[in-house]
Amino acid sequence: QPLVEDSRPLIGLSDPTEWSWELSLEERWDATQTMMEKLRLLMVKVSAEVKASVSVARNDLQQAKTRAKARVYENKTVIGGTMVGCISRLDSIRRTKPFAVVVEEASEVLEPLLFSCLCE
């Protein structure tokens, strides 16, 4: 599907029958400026559509990565890891809804911090 629904503005940028070297310098300059402005507007529109498409694609990629990581934890009732490991895989762990998450942390993380990170 084309990014720009209507490609007709490209056709209307410069009508060859309306332009010639016999035009005055000012008229040629005005025609050039008009064409440049139309091109700028078209580029702004295309740029916005490309940015929107990239944003959707990034979101889809992030969801696919989360689903792929969640497969590792499927059918697991207990998941164990360090605080940093569990937090870095939090979306995947939450998707599988395990019965228990065992967190080992040598730095003795306080329970309230642990619960605030792991709970929804």
XYZ file of C-alpha atoms in Angstrom:
120
model
C 0.000 0.000 0.000
C 1.474 3.404 -0.914
C 2.425 5.737 1.900
C 0.710 8.655 0.228
C -2.865 7.914 -0.823
C -2.990 10.528 -3.566
C 0.060 10.759 -5.803
C -1.582 13.434 -7.979
C 0.233 16.312 -6.221
C 3.399 15.061 -7.927
C 1.748 15.473 -11.319
C 0.648 19.010 -10.495
C 4.020 20.171 -9.233
C 5.053 21.662 -12.508
C 3.044 21.670 -15.702
C 5.607 21.682 -18.522
C 3.260 23.615 -20.793
C 3.151 26.512 -18.316
C 6.910 26.867 -18.002
C 9.382 28.110 -20.553
C 12.627 30.025 -20.743
C 10.666 32.957 -22.152
C 9.191 33.599 -18.703
C 10.760 36.417 -16.783
C 13.312 35.595 -14.118
C 10.790 36.502 -11.430
C 8.122 34.207 -12.921
C 10.584 31.310 -13.179
C 11.711 31.951 -9.606
C 8.077 31.987 -8.385
C 7.338 28.736 -10.237
C 10.417 27.121 -8.703
C 9.516 28.293 -5.207
C 5.948 27.001 -5.627
C 7.230 23.603 -6.733
C 9.702 23.468 -3.825
C 6.935 24.290 -1.333
C 4.695 21.555 -2.754
C 7.584 19.094 -2.500
C 8.272 20.170 1.088
C 4.632 19.617 2.071
C 4.628 16.222 0.381
C 7.840 15.241 2.201
C 6.363 16.331 5.546
C 3.296 14.169 4.918
C 5.338 11.137 3.850
C 7.715 11.604 6.789
C 4.825 11.608 9.265
C 3.402 8.435 7.743
C 6.796 6.713 7.822
C 7.273 7.685 11.478
C 3.853 6.267 12.339
C 4.639 3.027 10.489
C 7.971 2.692 12.286
C 6.293 3.241 15.643
C 3.755 0.488 14.944
C 6.509 -1.854 13.737
C 8.589 -1.215 16.878
C 5.577 -1.960 19.065
C 4.873 -5.184 17.150
C 8.528 -6.215 17.483
C 8.522 -5.574 21.240
C 5.374 -7.669 21.669
C 6.841 -10.486 19.575
C 10.018 -10.467 21.668
C 7.980 -10.608 24.875
C 5.926 -13.535 23.553
C 9.103 -15.361 22.507
C 10.670 -14.868 25.929
C 7.434 -15.921 27.654
C 7.573 -19.304 25.921
C 10.589 -20.173 28.088
C 8.423 -19.841 31.186
C 5.300 -21.597 29.849
C 3.859 -24.305 32.114
C 6.262 -23.366 34.914
C 4.664 -23.030 38.326
C 7.781 -21.718 40.085
C 10.310 -19.345 38.550
C 13.570 -18.423 40.246
C 16.139 -15.726 39.621
C 17.913 -12.693 40.967
C 16.158 -9.375 41.433
C 17.807 -7.919 38.325
C 17.074 -11.044 36.258
C 13.411 -11.114 37.256
C 12.929 -7.395 36.616
C 14.579 -7.617 33.184
C 12.171 -10.434 32.250
C 9.179 -9.041 34.132
C 6.758 -8.883 31.173
C 7.533 -12.481 30.223
C 7.129 -13.704 33.804
C 3.856 -11.822 34.238
C 2.425 -13.318 31.032
C 2.866 -16.870 32.299
C 1.330 -16.114 35.729
C 3.435 -18.565 37.737
C 2.327 -19.824 41.137
C 5.502 -18.463 42.770
C 8.579 -16.408 41.935
C 11.657 -17.136 44.052
C 14.064 -14.203 44.159
C 17.589 -14.684 45.451
C 19.470 -11.504 46.136
C 22.785 -11.321 47.930
C 22.392 -7.570 48.379
C 19.356 -8.168 50.589
C 16.710 -6.201 48.726
C 13.939 -5.067 51.027
C 10.633 -6.901 50.587
C 8.555 -3.775 49.883
C 10.845 -2.939 46.944
C 10.630 -6.501 45.680
C 6.822 -6.568 45.859
C 6.485 -3.158 44.213
C 8.622 -4.376 41.292
C 7.015 -7.792 40.798
C 3.351 -6.991 41.501
C 1.033 -5.381 38.959
